GROMACS .gro file of C-alpha atoms in nm:
model
  506
    1MET     CA    1  -0.018  -0.003   0.004
    2LEU     CA    2   0.287   0.244   0.072
    3LYS     CA    3   0.418   0.160  -0.289
    4VAL     CA    4   0.088   0.327  -0.414
    5PHE     CA    5   0.173   0.658  -0.234
    6GLU     CA    6   0.526   0.630  -0.351
    7GLU     CA    7   0.444   0.593  -0.694
    8GLY     CA    8   0.252   0.905  -0.677
    9ILE     CA    9   0.570   1.095  -0.550
   10GLU     CA   10   0.762   0.950  -0.824
   11ALA     CA   11   0.553   1.087  -1.084
   12VAL     CA   12   0.570   1.453  -0.960
   13LYS     CA   13   0.945   1.433  -0.892
   14PRO     CA   14   1.075   1.763  -1.060
   15SER     CA   15   1.348   1.609  -1.287
   16ALA     CA   16   1.074   1.390  -1.452
   17LEU     CA   17   0.836   1.676  -1.500
   18MET     CA   18   1.107   1.913  -1.654
   19ARG     CA   19   1.221   1.653  -1.875
   20SER     CA   20   0.855   1.611  -2.005
   21ARG     CA   21   0.811   1.980  -2.094
   22VAL     CA   22   1.141   2.154  -2.150
   23ALA     CA   23   1.370   2.115  -2.439
   24VAL     CA   24   1.637   2.286  -2.641
   25LYS     CA   25   1.634   2.248  -3.042
   26GLY     CA   26   1.849   2.355  -3.340
   27HIS     CA   27   2.193   2.402  -3.175
   28ASP     CA   28   2.348   2.080  -3.345
   29SER     CA   29   2.221   2.175  -3.679
   30GLY     CA   30   2.394   2.503  -3.671
   31GLU     CA   31   2.086   2.719  -3.622
   32ASP     CA   32   2.024   2.931  -3.348
   33ALA     CA   33   1.953   2.714  -3.011
   34THR     CA   34   1.583   2.758  -2.939
   35LEU     CA   35   1.438   2.686  -2.589
   36VAL     CA   36   1.109   2.502  -2.635
   37ILE     CA   37   0.827   2.457  -2.399
   38LEU     CA   38   0.576   2.161  -2.437
   39ASN     CA   39   0.221   2.127  -2.352
   40ASP     CA   40   0.114   1.820  -2.148
   41LYS     CA   41  -0.201   1.734  -2.342
   42SER     CA   42  -0.096   1.444  -2.525
   43GLU     CA   43   0.187   1.193  -2.607
   44ASN     CA   44   0.246   1.402  -2.946
   45LYS     CA   45   0.299   1.720  -2.752
   46SER     CA   46   0.281   2.039  -2.920
   47VAL     CA   47   0.486   2.361  -2.872
   48LEU     CA   48   0.346   2.594  -2.594
   49LEU     CA   49   0.622   2.849  -2.620
   50GLU     CA   50   0.957   2.870  -2.781
   51MET     CA   51   1.255   3.148  -2.802
   52ILE     CA   52   1.586   3.159  -2.923
   53LEU     CA   53   1.821   3.127  -2.619
   54PRO     CA   54   2.019   3.450  -2.534
   55PRO     CA   55   2.395   3.425  -2.443
   56THR     CA   56   2.295   3.421  -2.054
   57VAL     CA   57   1.995   3.281  -1.905
   58TRP     CA   58   1.911   3.380  -1.540
   59ILE     CA   59   1.738   3.115  -1.319
   60PHE     CA   60   1.573   3.215  -1.001
   61GLY     CA   61   1.394   2.982  -0.773
   62PHE     CA   62   1.218   2.921  -0.453
   63GLY     CA   63   1.029   2.636  -0.307
   64LYS     CA   64   1.098   2.274  -0.218
   65ALA     CA   65   1.119   2.148  -0.572
   66CYS     CA   66   1.334   2.436  -0.714
   67VAL     CA   67   1.676   2.259  -0.672
   68SER     CA   68   1.583   1.950  -0.860
   69MET     CA   69   1.402   2.176  -1.121
   70ALA     CA   70   1.686   2.378  -1.162
   71GLU     CA   71   1.941   2.089  -1.195
   72GLU     CA   72   1.754   1.933  -1.470
   73LEU     CA   73   1.680   2.273  -1.655
   74ILE     CA   74   2.073   2.349  -1.643
   75SER     CA   75   2.138   2.001  -1.795
   76ILE     CA   76   1.890   2.066  -2.073
   77LEU     CA   77   2.034   2.404  -2.124
   78LEU     CA   78   2.395   2.293  -2.139
   79SER     CA   79   2.337   2.159  -2.484
   80HIS     CA   80   2.351   2.535  -2.593
   81SER     CA   81   2.683   2.709  -2.485
   82CYS     CA   82   2.519   2.991  -2.277
   83THR     CA   83   2.609   3.127  -1.949
   84ILE     CA   84   2.390   3.058  -1.645
   85LYS     CA   85   2.351   3.266  -1.350
   86GLY     CA   86   2.094   3.324  -1.059
   87GLN     CA   87   1.990   3.210  -0.733
   88LEU     CA   88   1.779   2.964  -0.540
   89ASN     CA   89   1.609   2.986  -0.205
   90VAL     CA   90   1.559   2.632  -0.048
   91PRO     CA   91   1.454   2.476   0.271
   92VAL     CA   92   1.711   2.411   0.550
   93GLY     CA   93   1.834   2.052   0.508
   94THR     CA   94   1.829   2.033   0.144
   95ILE     CA   95   2.096   1.795   0.010
   96LEU     CA   96   2.292   1.940  -0.245
   97ASP     CA   97   2.548   1.655  -0.320
   98GLU     CA   98   2.392   1.525  -0.622
   99PHE     CA   99   2.315   1.856  -0.772
  100SER     CA  100   2.648   1.927  -0.925
  101HIS     CA  101   2.524   2.198  -1.197
  102VAL     CA  102   2.330   2.378  -0.931
  103ARG     CA  103   2.645   2.392  -0.705
  104LYS     CA  104   2.862   2.523  -0.981
  105MET     CA  105   2.645   2.774  -1.151
  106LEU     CA  106   2.384   2.921  -0.885
  107GLU     CA  107   2.393   3.064  -0.560
  108VAL     CA  108   2.206   2.860  -0.309
  109ARG     CA  109   2.050   2.997   0.027
  110GLU     CA  110   1.909   2.757   0.272
  111CYS     CA  111   1.647   2.911   0.493
  112SER     CA  112   1.304   2.891   0.653
  113PRO     CA  113   1.305   2.555   0.894
  114ASN     CA  114   0.963   2.419   0.950
  115ASN     CA  115   0.789   2.576   0.660
  116LEU     CA  116   0.789   2.940   0.818
  117PRO     CA  117   0.994   3.240   0.693
  118ASP     CA  118   1.311   3.323   0.901
  119ASN     CA  119   1.586   3.581   0.914
  120ASN     CA  120   1.777   3.383   0.650
  121ALA     CA  121   1.464   3.375   0.434
  122ILE     CA  122   1.466   3.766   0.440
  123GLU     CA  123   1.838   3.781   0.378
  124ALA     CA  124   1.822   3.533   0.096
  125THR     CA  125   1.519   3.733  -0.079
  126LYS     CA  126   1.734   4.059  -0.045
  127LEU     CA  127   2.017   3.905  -0.217
  128MET     CA  128   1.805   3.780  -0.501
  129MET     CA  129   1.663   4.127  -0.527
  130GLN     CA  130   2.001   4.277  -0.536
  131THR     CA  131   2.101   4.047  -0.821
  132ILE     CA  132   1.781   4.147  -1.020
  133ILE     CA  133   1.879   4.506  -0.948
  134GLU     CA  134   2.245   4.461  -1.083
  135LYS     CA  135   2.084   4.303  -1.386
  136SER     CA  136   1.863   4.619  -1.419
  137THR     CA  137   2.202   4.831  -1.393
  138GLU     CA  138   2.365   4.598  -1.674
  139LYS     CA  139   2.052   4.673  -1.895
  140ALA     CA  140   2.110   5.049  -1.869
  141ILE     CA  141   2.489   4.985  -1.968
  142HIS     CA  142   2.426   4.778  -2.262
  143GLY     CA  143   2.096   4.935  -2.387
  144ASP     CA  144   1.811   4.802  -2.568
  145ARG     CA  145   2.011   4.555  -2.771
  146GLU     CA  146   2.080   4.340  -2.470
  147SER     CA  147   1.740   4.376  -2.304
  148LYS     CA  148   1.568   4.221  -2.627
  149LYS     CA  149   1.775   3.904  -2.563
  150SER     CA  150   1.736   3.889  -2.185
  151LEU     CA  151   1.563   3.572  -2.030
  152ALA     CA  152   1.479   3.486  -1.676
  153ILE     CA  153   1.339   3.141  -1.598
  154VAL     CA  154   1.148   3.147  -1.248
  155LEU     CA  155   1.122   2.805  -1.064
  156ILE     CA  156   0.811   2.803  -0.827
  157SER     CA  157   0.706   2.523  -0.611
  158GLY     CA  158   0.538   2.464  -0.276
  159GLY     CA  159   0.696   2.606   0.013
  160GLY     CA  160   0.799   2.915  -0.182
  161SER     CA  161   0.581   3.134   0.032
  162ALA     CA  162   0.826   3.088   0.335
  163LEU     CA  163   1.141   3.108   0.129
  164LEU     CA  164   1.086   3.423  -0.067
  165GLU     CA  165   0.974   3.697   0.191
  166SER     CA  166   1.023   4.051   0.274
  167PRO     CA  167   0.771   4.153   0.535
  168ARG     CA  168   0.642   4.490   0.601
  169ILE     CA  169   0.637   4.432   0.974
  170PRO     CA  170   0.884   4.272   1.189
  171LEU     CA  171   0.953   3.921   1.148
  172ASP     CA  172   0.840   3.779   1.501
  173GLU     CA  173   0.509   3.999   1.447
  174TYR     CA  174   0.481   3.869   1.105
  175LEU     CA  175   0.519   3.510   1.228
  176SER     CA  176   0.278   3.570   1.503
  177THR     CA  177   0.003   3.698   1.261
  178ILE     CA  178   0.033   3.365   1.053
  179LYS     CA  179   0.041   3.150   1.339
  180SER     CA  180  -0.283   3.304   1.487
  181LEU     CA  181  -0.452   3.283   1.173
  182VAL     CA  182  -0.373   2.914   1.141
  183ARG     CA  183  -0.494   2.885   1.481
  184VAL     CA  184  -0.843   2.999   1.426
  185GLY     CA  185  -0.870   2.805   1.084
  186ALA     CA  186  -0.780   3.045   0.808
  187SER     CA  187  -0.764   2.877   0.464
  188ILE     CA  188  -0.482   2.886   0.241
  189ASP     CA  189  -0.664   3.154   0.020
  190GLU     CA  190  -0.739   3.345   0.321
  191LEU     CA  191  -0.382   3.340   0.464
  192ASN     CA  192  -0.247   3.416   0.123
  193CYS     CA  193  -0.456   3.712   0.119
  194ILE     CA  194  -0.311   3.854   0.446
  195ARG     CA  195   0.046   3.749   0.377
  196LYS     CA  196   0.056   3.926   0.040
  197HIS     CA  197  -0.057   4.266   0.177
  198LEU     CA  198   0.197   4.231   0.477
  199SER     CA  199   0.492   4.165   0.215
  200PHE     CA  200   0.681   4.335  -0.041
  201VAL     CA  201   0.713   4.033  -0.266
  202LYS     CA  202   0.415   3.848  -0.241
  203GLY     CA  203   0.094   3.905  -0.468
  204GLY     CA  204   0.263   3.999  -0.813
  205GLN     CA  205   0.524   4.232  -0.631
  206PHE     CA  206   0.821   4.019  -0.715
  207ALA     CA  207   0.725   4.065  -1.084
  208ASN     CA  208   0.773   4.441  -1.029
  209HIS     CA  209   1.150   4.392  -1.017
  210MET     CA  210   1.195   4.170  -1.316
  211CYS     CA  211   1.026   4.424  -1.587
  212HIS     CA  212   1.367   4.477  -1.753
  213PHE     CA  213   1.386   4.115  -1.866
  214HIS     CA  214   1.254   4.081  -2.214
  215THR     CA  215   1.099   3.726  -2.127
  216VAL     CA  216   1.027   3.598  -1.806
  217ILE     CA  217   0.915   3.210  -1.791
  218ASN     CA  218   0.757   3.073  -1.489
  219LEU     CA  219   0.779   2.704  -1.459
  220ILE     CA  220   0.532   2.598  -1.184
  221ILE     CA  221   0.462   2.289  -0.957
  222SER     CA  222   0.149   2.347  -0.783
  223ASP     CA  223   0.076   2.278  -0.411
  224VAL     CA  224  -0.267   2.413  -0.416
  225ILE     CA  225  -0.605   2.304  -0.496
  226GLY     CA  226  -0.732   2.407  -0.831
  227ASP     CA  227  -0.366   2.510  -0.935
  228ASP     CA  228  -0.430   2.889  -0.884
  229PHE     CA  229  -0.108   3.066  -0.966
  230SER     CA  230  -0.205   3.358  -0.757
  231VAL     CA  231  -0.188   3.139  -0.469
  232ILE     CA  232   0.091   2.921  -0.521
  233SER     CA  233   0.399   3.063  -0.313
  234SER     CA  234   0.146   3.350  -0.272
  235GLY     CA  235   0.166   3.446  -0.633
  236PRO     CA  236   0.486   3.659  -0.638
  237THR     CA  237   0.483   3.696  -1.022
  238PHE     CA  238   0.108   3.668  -1.097
  239PRO     CA  239  -0.171   3.939  -1.063
  240ASP     CA  240  -0.330   3.978  -0.730
  241ASP     CA  241  -0.687   4.078  -0.724
  242SER     CA  242  -0.725   4.079  -0.356
  243THR     CA  243  -0.723   4.397  -0.155
  244PHE     CA  244  -0.622   4.537   0.175
  245GLN     CA  245  -0.981   4.569   0.256
  246ASP     CA  246  -1.041   4.180   0.176
  247ALA     CA  247  -0.743   4.113   0.422
  248ILE     CA  248  -0.939   4.308   0.697
  249SER     CA  249  -1.252   4.152   0.621
  250ILE     CA  250  -1.094   3.816   0.640
  251ILE     CA  251  -0.971   3.895   0.988
  252GLN     CA  252  -1.313   4.005   1.105
  253MET     CA  253  -1.481   3.720   0.955
  254LEU     CA  254  -1.229   3.476   1.156
  255ASN     CA  255  -1.272   3.669   1.459
  256ALA     CA  256  -0.872   3.677   1.489
  257LYS     CA  257  -0.832   3.885   1.785
  258GLU     CA  258  -0.476   3.807   1.858
  259LEU     CA  259  -0.295   3.950   1.580
  260PRO     CA  260  -0.035   4.208   1.665
  261GLN     CA  261  -0.129   4.572   1.611
  262SER     CA  262   0.150   4.631   1.359
  263ALA     CA  263  -0.007   4.400   1.112
  264LEU     CA  264  -0.364   4.565   1.165
  265ASP     CA  265  -0.211   4.886   1.135
  266THR     CA  266  -0.007   4.808   0.819
  267LEU     CA  267  -0.346   4.681   0.654
  268GLN     CA  268  -0.545   4.968   0.759
  269LEU     CA  269  -0.278   5.205   0.603
  270GLY     CA  270  -0.322   5.009   0.286
  271VAL     CA  271  -0.717   5.052   0.305
  272GLU     CA  272  -0.655   5.421   0.335
  273GLY     CA  273  -0.445   5.432   0.021
  274LYS     CA  274  -0.130   5.516   0.206
  275ILE     CA  275   0.051   5.161   0.089
  276GLU     CA  276   0.005   5.082  -0.271
  277GLU     CA  277  -0.201   4.790  -0.358
  278THR     CA  278  -0.076   4.468  -0.486
  279PRO     CA  279  -0.062   4.484  -0.868
  280SER     CA  280  -0.372   4.318  -1.046
  281THR     CA  281  -0.492   4.219  -1.379
  282ILE     CA  282  -0.275   4.102  -1.658
  283GLU     CA  283  -0.450   4.300  -1.945
  284ASN     CA  284  -0.425   4.636  -1.747
  285ASN     CA  285  -0.084   4.607  -1.592
  286CYS     CA  286   0.245   4.633  -1.804
  287ILE     CA  287   0.445   4.434  -1.510
  288PHE     CA  288   0.310   4.113  -1.637
  289LYS     CA  289   0.355   4.166  -2.025
  290ASN     CA  290   0.669   3.983  -2.029
  291GLN     CA  291   0.551   3.711  -1.792
  292HIS     CA  292   0.450   3.353  -1.888
  293HIS     CA  293   0.327   3.116  -1.628
  294ILE     CA  294   0.325   2.727  -1.705
  295LEU     CA  295   0.222   2.466  -1.494
  296ILE     CA  296   0.426   2.158  -1.521
  297GLY     CA  297   0.330   1.948  -1.215
  298SER     CA  298   0.016   1.921  -1.001
  299ASN     CA  299  -0.189   1.682  -0.745
  300GLN     CA  300  -0.356   1.529  -1.058
  301VAL     CA  301  -0.034   1.394  -1.173
  302ALA     CA  302   0.040   1.234  -0.847
  303LEU     CA  303  -0.322   1.075  -0.827
  304THR     CA  304  -0.301   0.920  -1.179
  305ALA     CA  305   0.037   0.751  -1.082
  306CYS     CA  306  -0.117   0.634  -0.765
  307ALA     CA  307  -0.421   0.480  -0.964
  308VAL     CA  308  -0.194   0.317  -1.186
  309GLU     CA  309   0.000   0.140  -0.925
  310ALA     CA  310  -0.285   0.042  -0.718
  311ARG     CA  311  -0.422  -0.135  -1.060
  312LYS     CA  312  -0.098  -0.301  -1.080
  313GLN     CA  313  -0.164  -0.441  -0.736
  314GLY     CA  314  -0.499  -0.586  -0.831
  315TYR     CA  315  -0.736  -0.323  -0.694
  316ASP     CA  316  -1.032  -0.192  -0.839
  317VAL     CA  317  -0.964   0.189  -0.833
  318VAL     CA  318  -1.176   0.500  -0.816
  319VAL     CA  319  -1.011   0.853  -0.846
  320SER     CA  320  -1.210   1.132  -0.705
  321SER     CA  321  -1.258   1.446  -0.914
  322ASP     CA  322  -1.338   1.640  -0.638
  323PRO     CA  323  -1.059   1.786  -0.414
  324ILE     CA  324  -1.068   1.720  -0.045
  325THR     CA  325  -1.091   2.054   0.141
  326GLY     CA  326  -1.225   2.177   0.476
  327TYR     CA  327  -1.155   2.086   0.838
  328VAL     CA  328  -1.023   1.761   0.934
  329ASP     CA  329  -1.312   1.648   1.176
  330GLN     CA  330  -1.570   1.715   0.894
  331VAL     CA  331  -1.381   1.569   0.629
  332ALA     CA  332  -1.328   1.240   0.808
  333GLN     CA  333  -1.702   1.240   0.892
  334ASN     CA  334  -1.798   1.275   0.539
  335MET     CA  335  -1.551   0.990   0.417
  336MET     CA  336  -1.714   0.760   0.679
  337THR     CA  337  -2.055   0.847   0.566
  338LEU     CA  338  -1.953   0.753   0.214
  339LEU     CA  339  -1.769   0.458   0.337
  340LEU     CA  340  -2.071   0.328   0.533
  341ASP     CA  341  -2.348   0.434   0.277
  342THR     CA  342  -2.194   0.353  -0.047
  343TRP     CA  343  -1.846   0.227  -0.099
  344ILE     CA  344  -1.878  -0.079   0.128
  345LYS     CA  345  -2.212  -0.181  -0.041
  346GLU     CA  346  -2.066  -0.143  -0.369
  347CYS     CA  347  -1.746  -0.331  -0.282
  348THR     CA  348  -1.709  -0.689  -0.445
  349LYS     CA  349  -1.340  -0.719  -0.467
  350LYS     CA  350  -1.055  -0.526  -0.318
  351THR     CA  351  -1.089  -0.136  -0.410
  352CYS     CA  352  -0.860   0.150  -0.368
  353TYR     CA  353  -1.018   0.501  -0.360
  354VAL     CA  354  -0.794   0.777  -0.422
  355PHE     CA  355  -0.831   1.145  -0.339
  356GLY     CA  356  -0.605   1.461  -0.336
  357GLY     CA  357  -0.635   1.770  -0.117
  358GLU     CA  358  -0.547   1.986   0.157
  359THR     CA  359  -0.759   2.002   0.488
  360VAL     CA  360  -0.735   2.249   0.768
  361VAL     CA  361  -0.676   2.167   1.137
  362ASN     CA  362  -0.855   2.358   1.403
  363LEU     CA  363  -0.593   2.412   1.676
  364THR     CA  364  -0.709   2.387   2.021
  365GLY     CA  365  -0.415   2.210   2.172
  366HIS     CA  366  -0.051   2.228   2.209
  367GLY     CA  367   0.075   1.900   2.059
  368ILE     CA  368   0.287   1.812   1.765
  369GLY     CA  369   0.135   1.692   1.452
  370GLY     CA  370   0.041   1.797   1.103
  371ARG     CA  371  -0.289   1.783   0.889
  372SER     CA  372  -0.228   1.435   0.738
  373GLN     CA  373  -0.152   1.290   1.068
  374GLU     CA  374  -0.461   1.449   1.227
  375LEU     CA  375  -0.683   1.344   0.942
  376ALA     CA  376  -0.524   0.977   0.982
  377LEU     CA  377  -0.586   0.983   1.367
  378THR     CA  378  -0.946   1.105   1.327
  379MET     CA  379  -1.014   0.862   1.059
  380GLY     CA  380  -0.882   0.591   1.293
  381CYS     CA  381  -1.121   0.691   1.572
  382PHE     CA  382  -1.424   0.685   1.323
  383LEU     CA  383  -1.323   0.348   1.199
  384HIS     CA  384  -1.298   0.206   1.544
  385LYS     CA  385  -1.644   0.365   1.634
  386SER     CA  386  -1.802   0.185   1.315
  387LYS     CA  387  -1.592  -0.145   1.333
  388GLU     CA  388  -1.852  -0.383   1.398
  389GLU     CA  389  -2.078  -0.229   1.123
  390VAL     CA  390  -1.800  -0.257   0.895
  391LEU     CA  391  -1.730  -0.615   0.938
  392LYS     CA  392  -2.099  -0.713   0.934
  393GLN     CA  393  -2.101  -0.590   0.576
  394GLY     CA  394  -1.834  -0.873   0.481
  395VAL     CA  395  -1.536  -0.644   0.487
  396LYS     CA  396  -1.223  -0.774   0.632
  397GLN     CA  397  -1.013  -0.482   0.665
  398VAL     CA  398  -1.007  -0.088   0.580
  399PHE     CA  399  -0.684   0.098   0.546
  400PHE     CA  400  -0.669   0.485   0.532
  401LEU     CA  401  -0.353   0.674   0.440
  402SER     CA  402  -0.306   1.058   0.425
  403ALA     CA  403   0.044   1.189   0.342
  404GLY     CA  404   0.210   1.496   0.210
  405THR     CA  405   0.397   1.485  -0.105
  406ASP     CA  406   0.663   1.681   0.024
  407GLY     CA  407   0.740   1.429   0.296
  408GLN     CA  408   0.687   1.663   0.580
  409ASP     CA  409   0.358   1.695   0.774
  410GLY     CA  410   0.374   2.005   0.992
  411PRO     CA  411   0.694   2.071   1.188
  412THR     CA  412   0.765   1.671   1.204
  413ASP     CA  413   0.987   1.420   1.041
  414ALA     CA  414   0.672   1.218   0.882
  415ALA     CA  415   0.504   1.271   0.568
  416GLY     CA  416   0.192   1.128   0.723
  417ALA     CA  417   0.025   0.825   0.859
  418ILE     CA  418  -0.179   0.493   0.790
  419VAL     CA  419  -0.465   0.362   1.008
  420SER     CA  420  -0.695   0.054   0.995
  421LEU     CA  421  -0.983  -0.086   1.145
  422HIS     CA  422  -0.793  -0.211   1.421
  423THR     CA  423  -0.541   0.075   1.490
  424ILE     CA  424  -0.725   0.243   1.779
  425GLN     CA  425  -0.818  -0.058   1.969
  426HIS     CA  426  -0.473  -0.174   1.978
  427ALA     CA  427  -0.361   0.170   2.101
  428ILE     CA  428  -0.627   0.137   2.381
  429ASP     CA  429  -0.515  -0.211   2.456
  430VAL     CA  430  -0.168  -0.093   2.522
  431GLY     CA  431  -0.295   0.185   2.747
  432MET     CA  432  -0.292   0.470   2.507
  433ARG     CA  433  -0.585   0.726   2.495
  434PRO     CA  434  -0.631   0.826   2.126
  435THR     CA  435  -0.888   1.072   2.183
  436SER     CA  436  -0.678   1.269   2.429
  437PHE     CA  437  -0.400   1.296   2.172
  438LEU     CA  438  -0.646   1.418   1.920
  439ALA     CA  439  -0.790   1.682   2.162
  440ASN     CA  440  -0.434   1.802   2.196
  441ASN     CA  441  -0.369   1.810   1.825
  442ASP     CA  442  -0.080   1.585   1.911
  443SER     CA  443  -0.115   1.317   1.632
  444HIS     CA  444   0.261   1.278   1.560
  445SER     CA  445   0.322   1.197   1.931
  446PHE     CA  446   0.034   0.935   1.893
  447PHE     CA  447   0.201   0.771   1.623
  448LYS     CA  448   0.535   0.782   1.725
  449LYS     CA  449   0.440   0.611   2.060
  450LEU     CA  450   0.224   0.349   1.890
  451SER     CA  451   0.524   0.265   1.671
  452GLN     CA  452   0.706   0.126   1.962
  453THR     CA  453   0.429  -0.118   2.031
  454GLN     CA  454   0.325  -0.440   1.808
  455CYS     CA  455   0.017  -0.655   1.771
  456ASN     CA  456   0.047  -0.997   1.943
  457CYS     CA  457  -0.242  -1.165   1.743
  458ALA     CA  458  -0.131  -1.483   1.610
  459THR     CA  459  -0.153  -1.393   1.254
  460CYS     CA  460   0.053  -1.055   1.285
  461VAL     CA  461   0.323  -1.237   1.486
  462ALA     CA  462   0.353  -1.504   1.231
  463VAL     CA  463   0.375  -1.266   0.929
  464SER     CA  464   0.556  -0.944   1.056
  465PRO     CA  465   0.471  -0.771   1.374
  466THR     CA  466   0.549  -0.425   1.241
  467HIS     CA  467   0.438  -0.462   0.866
  468LEU     CA  468   0.154  -0.275   0.777
  469SER     CA  469   0.010  -0.509   0.540
  470THR     CA  470  -0.077  -0.763   0.801
  471CYS     CA  471  -0.424  -0.862   0.923
  472CYS     CA  472  -0.421  -0.586   1.173
  473GLY     CA  473  -0.221  -0.291   1.010
  474VAL     CA  474  -0.104  -0.168   1.363
  475GLY     CA  475   0.281  -0.169   1.314
  476ASN     CA  476   0.455   0.146   1.250
  477CYS     CA  477   0.180   0.362   1.123
  478LEU     CA  478   0.390   0.669   1.037
  479ILE     CA  479   0.505   0.727   0.689
  480GLN     CA  480   0.871   0.865   0.681
  481THR     CA  481   1.008   0.936   0.319
  482GLY     CA  482   1.228   1.234   0.417
  483LEU     CA  483   1.198   1.535   0.199
  484THR     CA  484   1.115   1.442  -0.130
  485GLY     CA  485   1.218   1.741  -0.330
  486THR     CA  486   0.840   1.801  -0.463
  487ASN     CA  487   0.526   1.914  -0.335
  488VAL     CA  488   0.179   1.884  -0.486
  489THR     CA  489  -0.031   1.883  -0.169
  490ASP     CA  490  -0.168   1.574  -0.014
  491VAL     CA  491  -0.259   1.254  -0.107
  492MET     CA  492  -0.557   1.023   0.059
  493LEU     CA  493  -0.595   0.672   0.001
  494ILE     CA  494  -0.863   0.430   0.111
  495PHE     CA  495  -0.820   0.049   0.070
  496ILE     CA  496  -1.117  -0.176   0.119
  497ILE     CA  497  -1.023  -0.543   0.160
  498PRO     CA  498  -1.351  -0.784   0.139
  499LEU     CA  499  -1.342  -1.100   0.330
  500ALA     CA  500  -1.255  -1.321   0.005
  501THR     CA  501  -0.930  -1.131  -0.051
  502THR     CA  502  -0.601  -1.033   0.137
  503PRO     CA  503  -0.410  -0.687   0.132
  504SER     CA  504  -0.103  -0.682  -0.112
  505SER     CA  505   0.225  -0.729   0.087
  506GLU     CA  506   0.359  -0.423  -0.116
   0.00000   0.00000   0.00000
């Protein structure tokens, strides 16, 4: 079952995505080398964008996938003898050993542990902006001839919002604002609206500084539902139609009372017209005339790969066309209702349901976890309550998996977790109180402690006491992939095993 999730991750690895969409042609034939961006609509891909490569190509990137994206891009560009310059802002802990081209040709700045901006992110953003300003000075020296050839490729992926940052208020107060909004359940769209208006670079403002480039190509791996470019990494190069008034209205609607006064004052200054609005509308704003935004990877790509692998393992597969969004407890309740009322009744052979999306955790406790682990624990509790009803309908086992494709769920070392019909009962049997962990938003601690126990039923002991594909599925429930180098939001999988079949050992 883990293999199904792992194949989803492999499909959205940046190197594979870049190879499928970016090419250089013409150099070997003596013609001008041409950069070609292909669409992804069919096996016989048509050309989406092409331009003659200039002598120098600038690469800028921010996000969990940008190092892998840059390495593959440079490998492609090296077929043409151009100079490559630029900078990447990457998460702390990014392993650079295998990225020889990146290390040789680009400045790489590590910053933002735990998906939150830090002083290193602010400094890295400042350095990136200085590089762009220097390029602007270079344009002034070389004149229009040079500007007509200039190309910047911006590599954007999930996590970029924390890695490209220049806040309008002190960092500690900016972080306090974000944490307070998360605590009251702000959605990603609501959070982004406020972040954009408390930043000098989000919401299209980064594009302000790139007008001197003749062409800017943004290659994007989406980590948001709906793949809205204005939301991915808080849309630094894309128009923003939200306003300062929208930001204040969101705060009022959420009844967020613990925000720093500096954040509220800044937003009010914007409402009063004393701070310029974020740039909006492609048609009416010259800032974006040189910008091209191209989606190369998304959650749907991962889900399709999961479905292919599940079918290989003999499962009937149903891929949901509706993204999973909303509060964790409500998402779990809806899934259980569908499981009991529809899915189990329709299940005649082992079946895998595939979902993608991003939930919201209502923080009421002070534990450690993330939305995927919280959802897995919540689903485990619901499965436990309905276990007898499920078993009576001829089902031997149900597994639920929820994990982030970036490999990091919240401030933990786990991507997510798997639970079964029996996980919660086993936890109770060894003296744990799952509902207490859940009430404290302490899902990671729950699964970590559970991993130190084992099921002693005869079948599990005979097969493997820690392997999730045993009869009970109560071994190490944590999914620990390490940082994957990509991010296309979360994957959720439900495996239903009727009495007549057994789960795959993969």
